[in-house]
Coordinates of C-alpha atoms in Angstrom, one line a residue:
M17 CA 7.9 -1.6 2.4
A18 CA 10.3 0.0 4.7
T19 CA 8.0 0.3 7.7
E20 CA 6.4 -3.1 8.2
Y21 CA 8.9 -4.2 10.7
G22 CA 10.3 -0.9 11.7
H23 CA 7.1 0.3 13.3
G24 CA 7.7 -0.3 17.0
Y25 CA 10.7 -2.6 16.7
G26 CA 12.6 -2.2 20.0
H27 CA 10.7 1.0 20.8
R28 CA 9.1 1.4 24.1
G29 CA 8.0 5.0 24.4
G30 CA 6.8 6.8 27.4
S31 CA 3.2 6.4 26.6
G32 CA 1.6 3.0 26.9
F33 CA 4.5 0.9 28.1
D34 CA 5.9 2.4 31.2
G35 CA 2.6 2.9 33.0
T36 CA 2.7 6.7 32.9
G37 CA 0.8 7.3 29.6
A38 CA -2.9 7.1 28.9
E39 CA -2.8 3.4 28.1
G40 CA -0.5 2.6 31.0
R41 CA -2.9 4.0 33.7
R42 CA -4.5 1.3 35.9
H43 CA -7.8 1.8 37.6
R44 CA -7.6 1.4 41.3
V45 CA -11.3 0.5 41.5
P46 CA -12.2 -3.0 40.2
A47 CA -14.4 -3.1 37.1
P48 CA -17.5 -4.5 38.8
L49 CA -17.5 -1.6 41.2
R50 CA -16.8 1.0 38.5
A51 CA -19.6 -0.3 36.2
P52 CA -22.6 1.3 37.9
F53 CA -21.0 4.7 37.6
E54 CA -19.6 4.5 34.1
A55 CA -21.0 6.6 31.3
R56 CA -21.5 3.5 29.1
T57 CA -23.7 1.9 31.7
W58 CA -25.9 5.0 31.9
R59 CA -26.2 5.2 28.2
E60 CA -27.2 1.6 27.9
F61 CA -29.8 2.1 30.7
G62 CA -31.1 5.2 28.9
Y63 CA -31.4 3.1 25.7
V64 CA -33.5 0.5 27.5
L65 CA -35.8 3.2 29.1
L66 CA -36.3 4.9 25.8
G67 CA -37.0 1.6 24.1
L68 CA -40.4 1.1 25.7
P69 CA -42.1 4.4 24.5
L70 CA -40.5 4.0 21.1
G71 CA -41.5 0.4 21.0
I72 CA -45.1 1.3 21.8
L73 CA -45.1 3.9 19.0
M74 CA -43.6 1.5 16.4
F75 CA -45.8 -1.4 17.4
T76 CA -49.0 0.7 17.3
F77 CA -48.1 2.3 14.0
A78 CA -47.1 -1.0 12.4
V79 CA -50.0 -3.1 13.6
T80 CA -52.6 -0.4 12.9
M81 CA -51.4 0.5 9.4
V82 CA -50.8 -3.1 8.3
S83 CA -54.2 -4.2 9.7
L84 CA -55.9 -1.3 7.9
G85 CA -54.0 -2.0 4.7
V86 CA -54.9 -5.7 4.7
G87 CA -58.5 -4.9 5.5
L88 CA -58.6 -2.5 2.5
L89 CA -57.0 -4.9 0.1
V90 CA -60.4 -5.7 -1.3
T91 CA -60.3 -2.1 -2.6
F92 CA -57.5 -0.3 -4.3
L93 CA -56.8 1.7 -1.1
G94 CA -55.1 -1.2 0.6
V95 CA -52.0 -1.1 -1.6
P96 CA -51.0 2.5 -0.8
V97 CA -51.8 2.1 2.9
L98 CA -49.5 -1.0 3.1
A99 CA -46.9 0.9 1.2
A100 CA -47.2 3.9 3.6
A101 CA -46.9 1.4 6.5
L102 CA -43.7 -0.1 5.2
A103 CA -42.3 3.4 4.3
G104 CA -43.1 4.6 7.8
C105 CA -41.4 1.6 9.3
R106 CA -38.3 2.4 7.3
G107 CA -38.3 5.9 8.7
L108 CA -38.7 4.6 12.3
G109 CA -35.8 2.2 11.5
S110 CA -33.6 5.2 10.7
L111 CA -34.6 6.6 14.1
E112 CA -33.7 3.4 15.8
R113 CA -30.3 3.2 14.0
A114 CA -29.6 6.8 15.2
R115 CA -30.6 5.8 18.8
A116 CA -28.3 2.7 18.7
R117 CA -25.5 4.8 17.3
G118 CA -25.8 7.5 19.9
L119 CA -26.4 5.4 23.0
L120 CA -24.8 2.0 22.2
G121 CA -22.1 3.1 19.9
L122 CA -23.4 0.6 17.3
E123 CA -22.5 1.6 13.8
V124 CA -25.0 0.1 11.4
A125 CA -24.8 1.0 7.7
E126 CA -27.8 2.3 5.9
P127 CA -29.8 -0.5 4.1
E128 CA -29.9 -0.6 0.4
P129 CA -32.1 2.1 -1.0
L130 CA -35.3 1.5 -2.9
T131 CA -34.9 0.6 -6.6
V132 CA -37.6 2.5 -8.5
K133 CA -37.2 1.7 -12.2
K134 CA -40.0 4.0 -13.4
H135 CA -41.4 7.3 -12.3
G136 CA -44.8 7.6 -10.6
A137 CA -46.6 6.6 -7.4
M138 CA -47.4 3.1 -8.6
A139 CA -43.7 2.3 -9.3
W140 CA -42.7 3.7 -5.9
M141 CA -45.4 1.6 -4.1
G142 CA -44.3 -1.5 -6.0
A143 CA -40.7 -0.9 -5.0
V144 CA -41.6 -0.5 -1.4
L145 CA -43.7 -3.7 -1.3
K146 CA -41.1 -5.7 -3.1
S147 CA -38.2 -4.6 -0.9
G148 CA -37.1 -7.1 1.6
T149 CA -35.6 -4.3 3.7
S150 CA -39.1 -2.8 4.2
W151 CA -40.5 -6.1 5.5
R152 CA -37.5 -6.5 7.8
H153 CA -38.2 -3.0 9.2
L154 CA -41.8 -4.0 9.8
L155 CA -40.7 -7.2 11.6
Y156 CA -38.4 -5.2 13.8
A157 CA -41.3 -2.8 14.7
V158 CA -43.4 -5.8 15.7
I159 CA -40.9 -7.8 17.8
Q160 CA -39.2 -4.9 19.4
F161 CA -42.2 -4.0 21.4
P162 CA -42.5 -7.2 23.6
W163 CA -38.7 -7.3 24.0
S164 CA -38.7 -3.6 25.1
V165 CA -41.4 -4.4 27.7
F166 CA -39.3 -7.2 29.1
S167 CA -36.0 -5.4 29.1
F168 CA -37.6 -2.2 30.6
V169 CA -39.2 -4.2 33.5
V170 CA -36.0 -6.2 34.2
A171 CA -33.6 -3.3 34.0
L172 CA -35.8 -0.8 36.0
N173 CA -36.6 -3.3 38.7
F174 CA -33.0 -4.4 39.2
W175 CA -31.8 -0.8 39.1
A176 CA -34.4 0.5 41.5
Y177 CA -34.2 -2.4 44.0
G178 CA -30.4 -2.4 43.9
W179 CA -30.0 1.3 44.8
A180 CA -32.9 1.2 47.2
L181 CA -31.4 -1.7 49.2
L182 CA -27.9 -0.3 48.9
T183 CA -28.9 3.0 50.4
Y184 CA -31.2 1.5 53.0
P185 CA -28.9 2.4 55.9
L186 CA -29.4 6.1 54.9
W187 CA -33.2 6.2 54.8
F188 CA -34.5 3.4 57.1
W189 CA -35.3 6.0 59.7
V190 CA -38.2 7.1 57.5
F191 CA -40.2 4.0 58.7
P192 CA -40.2 4.5 62.5
M193 CA -40.5 8.3 62.1
Y194 CA -43.3 8.6 59.5
G195 CA -44.6 5.0 58.8
G196 CA -45.2 3.9 62.4
Q197 CA -43.3 0.7 62.0
D198 CA -39.8 -0.5 62.9
G199 CA -38.4 -0.6 59.3
L200 CA -38.8 -2.2 55.9
Q201 CA -41.2 -5.1 56.3
L202 CA -39.8 -8.3 54.9
Y203 CA -42.7 -10.6 55.9
G204 CA -46.0 -10.1 57.6
D205 CA -49.4 -11.8 58.3
G206 CA -52.1 -11.5 60.9
T207 CA -49.8 -12.6 63.8
H208 CA -46.2 -12.2 62.8
S209 CA -44.2 -9.5 61.2
I210 CA -40.5 -9.3 60.3
Y211 CA -38.9 -5.9 59.9
L212 CA -35.3 -5.1 58.8
D213 CA -34.6 -2.9 61.7
N214 CA -31.4 -4.0 63.6
P215 CA -27.9 -3.2 62.5
F216 CA -27.1 -6.7 61.3
E217 CA -30.3 -6.9 59.1
I218 CA -29.6 -3.3 57.8
T219 CA -26.0 -4.3 56.9
V220 CA -27.2 -7.5 55.2
T221 CA -29.8 -5.5 53.3
A222 CA -27.2 -3.1 52.1
L223 CA -24.9 -6.0 51.0
V224 CA -27.8 -7.5 49.0
G225 CA -28.4 -4.1 47.4
L226 CA -24.7 -3.9 46.5
L227 CA -24.9 -7.3 44.7
F228 CA -28.0 -6.1 42.8
T229 CA -26.3 -2.8 42.0
V230 CA -23.1 -4.4 40.8
A231 CA -25.0 -7.0 38.7
T232 CA -27.4 -4.5 37.1
P233 CA -24.9 -3.0 34.6
W234 CA -24.1 -6.5 33.3
I235 CA -27.7 -7.5 33.1
V236 CA -28.5 -4.3 31.2
R237 CA -25.5 -5.0 28.9
A238 CA -26.8 -8.4 28.2
L239 CA -30.3 -7.0 27.4
T240 CA -28.8 -4.4 25.0
T241 CA -26.8 -7.1 23.3
V242 CA -30.0 -8.6 22.1
D243 CA -31.0 -5.1 20.9
R244 CA -27.7 -4.8 19.0
L245 CA -28.4 -8.1 17.2
M246 CA -31.9 -7.0 16.3
V247 CA -30.8 -3.6 15.0
H248 CA -27.9 -5.1 13.1
G249 CA -29.8 -8.0 11.6
L250 CA -33.1 -6.3 10.8
L251 CA -32.3 -2.6 10.2
G252 CA -29.0 -2.9 8.5
P253 CA -28.2 -3.9 4.9
S254 CA -28.9 -7.5 4.0
R255 CA -26.2 -10.1 3.7
L256 CA -26.5 -10.0 -0.1
A257 CA -26.2 -6.2 -0.2
T258 CA -23.2 -6.3 2.1
R259 CA -21.6 -8.9 -0.1
V260 CA -22.2 -6.8 -3.2
V261 CA -20.5 -3.8 -1.5
E262 CA -17.6 -6.0 -0.5
L263 CA -17.2 -7.3 -4.1
E264 CA -17.3 -3.8 -5.5
S265 CA -14.7 -2.7 -3.0
D266 CA -12.5 -5.8 -3.8
R267 CA -12.9 -5.1 -7.6
G268 CA -11.6 -1.5 -7.0
V269 CA -8.6 -2.9 -5.0
V270 CA -7.9 -5.4 -7.8
V271 CA -8.0 -2.7 -10.5
D272 CA -5.8 -0.3 -8.4
T273 CA -3.3 -3.1 -7.7
A274 CA -3.1 -4.1 -11.3
A275 CA -2.6 -0.5 -12.4
A276 CA 0.1 -0.1 -9.7
D277 CA 1.9 -3.3 -10.9
L278 CA 1.8 -2.1 -14.5
R279 CA 3.3 1.3 -13.5
R280 CA 6.0 -0.5 -11.6
I281 CA 6.8 -2.8 -14.5
E282 CA 6.9 0.2 -16.9
R283 CA 9.2 2.1 -14.5
D284 CA 11.5 -0.8 -14.0
L285 CA 11.7 -1.4 -17.8
H286 CA 12.3 2.3 -18.6
D287 CA 14.8 3.0 -15.8
G288 CA 16.6 -0.3 -15.9
A289 CA 16.7 -2.7 -18.8
Q290 CA 15.6 -0.2 -21.4
A291 CA 18.3 2.4 -20.3
R292 CA 21.0 -0.3 -20.4
L293 CA 19.9 -1.5 -23.9
V294 CA 20.0 2.1 -25.2
A295 CA 23.5 2.5 -23.7
L296 CA 24.5 -0.9 -25.2
A297 CA 23.3 0.2 -28.7
M298 CA 25.4 3.4 -28.4
D299 CA 28.5 1.5 -27.3
L300 CA 28.1 -1.0 -30.1
G301 CA 27.7 1.9 -32.6
L302 CA 31.0 3.5 -31.3
A303 CA 32.7 0.1 -31.4
K304 CA 31.6 -0.4 -35.0
E305 CA 33.1 3.0 -35.9
K306 CA 36.4 2.2 -34.2
L307 CA 36.7 -1.3 -35.6
A308 CA 38.7 -0.3 -38.6
E309 CA 41.0 2.4 -37.1
D310 CA 41.4 1.0 -33.6
P311 CA 40.6 -2.7 -33.3
R312 CA 41.8 -3.0 -29.7
A313 CA 39.6 -0.1 -28.5
A314 CA 36.7 -1.6 -30.4
A315 CA 37.3 -5.1 -28.8
R316 CA 37.4 -3.4 -25.3
M317 CA 34.1 -1.6 -26.0
V318 CA 32.5 -4.9 -27.2
D319 CA 33.7 -6.6 -24.0
E320 CA 32.1 -3.9 -22.0
A321 CA 28.9 -4.2 -24.0
H322 CA 28.9 -7.9 -23.3
G323 CA 28.9 -7.2 -19.6
E324 CA 26.1 -4.7 -20.1
V325 CA 24.1 -7.4 -21.9
K326 CA 24.5 -9.8 -18.9
T327 CA 23.4 -7.1 -16.5
A328 CA 20.4 -6.2 -18.6
L329 CA 19.5 -9.9 -18.9
Q330 CA 19.7 -10.3 -15.1
E331 CA 17.5 -7.3 -14.6
L332 CA 14.9 -8.7 -17.0
R333 CA 15.1 -12.0 -15.3
D334 CA 14.5 -10.4 -11.9
L335 CA 11.7 -8.4 -13.3
A336 CA 10.0 -11.5 -14.8
R337 CA 10.6 -13.4 -11.5
G338 CA 8.8 -10.6 -9.7
I339 CA 5.8 -10.8 -12.0
H340 CA 5.4 -14.6 -12.3
P341 CA 8.5 -16.8 -12.3
A342 CA 8.8 -19.6 -14.7
V343 CA 9.6 -22.0 -11.9
L344 CA 6.3 -21.3 -10.3
T345 CA 4.4 -22.2 -13.5
D346 CA 6.6 -25.3 -14.2
R347 CA 7.1 -26.8 -10.7
G348 CA 4.7 -25.1 -8.3
L349 CA 4.9 -23.4 -5.0
D350 CA 7.4 -25.7 -3.3
A351 CA 10.2 -25.0 -5.9
A352 CA 9.3 -21.4 -6.3
L353 CA 9.3 -20.6 -2.6
S354 CA 12.5 -22.5 -2.1
A355 CA 14.1 -20.3 -4.8
V356 CA 12.8 -17.2 -3.0
A357 CA 14.1 -18.4 0.3
S358 CA 17.5 -19.0 -1.1
R359 CA 17.8 -15.3 -1.9
C360 CA 16.8 -14.2 1.6
T361 CA 19.6 -12.8 3.8
V362 CA 18.3 -15.0 6.7
P363 CA 18.3 -18.8 6.7
V364 CA 14.8 -19.9 5.8
Q365 CA 13.2 -23.3 6.4
V366 CA 10.5 -24.0 3.8
D367 CA 7.9 -26.6 4.3
V368 CA 5.2 -27.0 1.6
D369 CA 2.7 -29.7 2.3
L370 CA 0.4 -29.8 -0.7
T371 CA -0.8 -32.8 -2.7
A372 CA -2.2 -30.7 -5.5
R373 CA -1.9 -27.2 -6.9
P374 CA -4.3 -24.4 -6.3
A375 CA -5.6 -22.1 -9.1
P376 CA -2.8 -20.3 -10.9
A377 CA -4.1 -16.9 -9.7
I378 CA -4.1 -18.1 -6.1
E379 CA -0.7 -19.7 -6.5
G380 CA 0.7 -16.4 -7.9
I381 CA -0.8 -14.4 -4.9
A382 CA 0.7 -16.9 -2.5
Y383 CA 4.1 -16.6 -4.1
F384 CA 3.9 -12.8 -4.0
T385 CA 2.8 -12.8 -0.4
V386 CA 5.8 -15.0 0.7
S387 CA 8.2 -13.0 -1.4
E388 CA 7.1 -9.7 0.2
L389 CA 7.2 -11.1 3.8
L390 CA 10.7 -12.6 3.3
Q391 CA 11.8 -9.3 1.8
N392 CA 10.6 -7.6 5.0
I393 CA 12.5 -10.1 7.1
S394 CA 15.7 -9.4 5.2
K395 CA 15.4 -5.7 5.5
H396 CA 13.9 -5.0 9.0
S397 CA 13.6 -8.0 11.3
R398 CA 17.2 -8.5 12.4
A399 CA 16.3 -12.2 12.7
R400 CA 18.6 -15.2 12.9
R401 CA 16.3 -17.7 11.2
A402 CA 12.9 -17.7 9.5
T403 CA 10.3 -20.3 8.5
V404 CA 7.8 -20.7 5.7
D405 CA 4.9 -23.2 6.1
V406 CA 2.3 -23.8 3.4
W407 CA -0.5 -26.3 3.8
R408 CA -4.1 -26.9 2.8
V409 CA -7.1 -27.0 5.2
Q410 CA -10.3 -28.1 3.3
N411 CA -10.8 -25.5 0.7
R412 CA -8.3 -22.9 2.1
L413 CA -4.6 -22.4 1.4
M414 CA -2.8 -21.6 4.5
I415 CA 0.6 -19.7 4.6
Q416 CA 2.6 -18.9 7.7
V417 CA 5.8 -17.0 7.7
G418 CA 7.7 -16.6 11.0
D419 CA 11.0 -15.2 12.3
D420 CA 12.8 -14.8 15.6
G421 CA 13.5 -11.1 15.1
V422 CA 12.6 -8.0 17.1
G423 CA 8.9 -8.0 16.2
G424 CA 6.6 -4.9 16.1
A425 CA 5.0 -5.5 12.7
D426 CA 1.7 -3.7 12.4
V427 CA -0.8 -4.1 9.7
T428 CA -2.7 -1.0 10.8
A429 CA 0.3 1.3 10.4
G430 CA -0.6 2.1 6.8
S431 CA 2.5 0.3 5.5
G432 CA 3.1 -2.4 2.9
L433 CA 1.5 -5.0 5.2
A434 CA -1.8 -3.0 4.8
G435 CA -1.5 -3.2 1.1
L436 CA -0.7 -6.9 1.3
A437 CA -3.9 -7.4 3.4
E438 CA -5.9 -5.5 0.9
R439 CA -4.5 -7.7 -1.9
L440 CA -5.5 -10.8 0.0
D441 CA -8.9 -9.4 0.9
A442 CA -9.7 -8.8 -2.8
V443 CA -9.8 -12.6 -3.3
D444 CA -11.5 -13.4 0.0
G445 CA -8.2 -13.9 1.8
I446 CA -7.1 -13.0 5.3
L447 CA -3.9 -11.7 6.8
V448 CA -3.3 -12.1 10.5
V449 CA -0.2 -10.5 12.1
D450 CA 1.1 -11.7 15.5
S451 CA 4.1 -9.6 16.2
P452 CA 4.7 -8.4 19.8
P453 CA 7.2 -5.5 20.3
T454 CA 9.9 -8.0 21.5
G455 CA 9.2 -10.7 18.9
P456 CA 8.9 -13.3 17.5
T457 CA 6.7 -12.6 14.5
R458 CA 4.1 -14.9 13.0
I459 CA 2.2 -13.7 10.0
T460 CA -0.5 -16.1 8.7
A461 CA -2.2 -15.7 5.3
E462 CA -5.3 -17.6 4.3
L463 CA -6.4 -17.8 0.7
P464 CA -9.3 -19.7 -1.0
W465 CA -8.1 -22.8 -2.7
R466 CA -10.0 -22.6 -6.0
G467 CA -8.2 -25.5 -7.6

């Protein structure tokens, strides 16, 4: 826990703060003018252009195969055709995820695999037809086609017209030289014609083209946002599968945390109280031997043993308090957190606004969270005062610990804060750290109530 507050406290290195490092560089060209030339814009535009031919391929395959399969359902052949259609859509979905990953930078996890309980073609076809993932891939193949047509037409027209109008001053001479007219025709009928041929009109045309060119990257980005939502929602794992993965991960965190706590308790008992009790037993044995021949020395050794007993009891009391203090069980968070705050080296104001008590497990995690954060404040913050606020919002227990110290706490630094965040996440909790390099620090923890 020695690095939660130490990371970045008072440190302002040459990279990222003084303007000379990679993060400190500032672009001289505004973002709207940079956007048409950025690699991200061209990748997104390429994604839209590729979407149309792939959309035609997926739509044609899906509609043809499903129509054929439905038509053949009166015979046995319809089932394998439908299964092949869904399996093909899953394969095309893998291609779409790879395209989104390469061009949009969208990381979508693989959907849950097929669950085939028995061997054989019939079991495989049944698994494909029962899989919701397969039908979501089919839905994507159907609805992606009309959307790809729309996004292709919009993006290509804005792109082409924007650059054409922007560069009009460079190529308007083509019309009088090769077209036999004064310039780009804006309007024309049997008697009247309007051409963009004088310097003012050419300048206005270029400015309109600049607006189109500047707006096109943002329009393309909005179009690809819809693609991101479709890929993520239809081609990724279902919400239930994602939740199962999260619960499995949380279970692993809980098991690891419990094992680490048991090892810590065993180490503290072995190196602390157990060692003192062994020494105490030896001292009492020596005192017993000296009791007859040297009563004064025996009395002195008994007095020293008495002091060792007090120290061992204090260590055992501290160890029990670190696991689950009796005051927390008997009187709740308010009294327990007040006791923790009294041992902090910084004056702490505790405000617990709870009309009821949460579940014992949540109460214990809340106590542990505040204890760890106050310990960090004592060791690393160099603060003059700290606050602890605990309250309830609907079915959530809210905890906020703040101090006026030097700041710089970072949950991504791989320190004890990261472990605390994992412990909270294991019970569907959240840890939010707001700690600028110059302070102050506000750390908010949110836990389920589960009363």
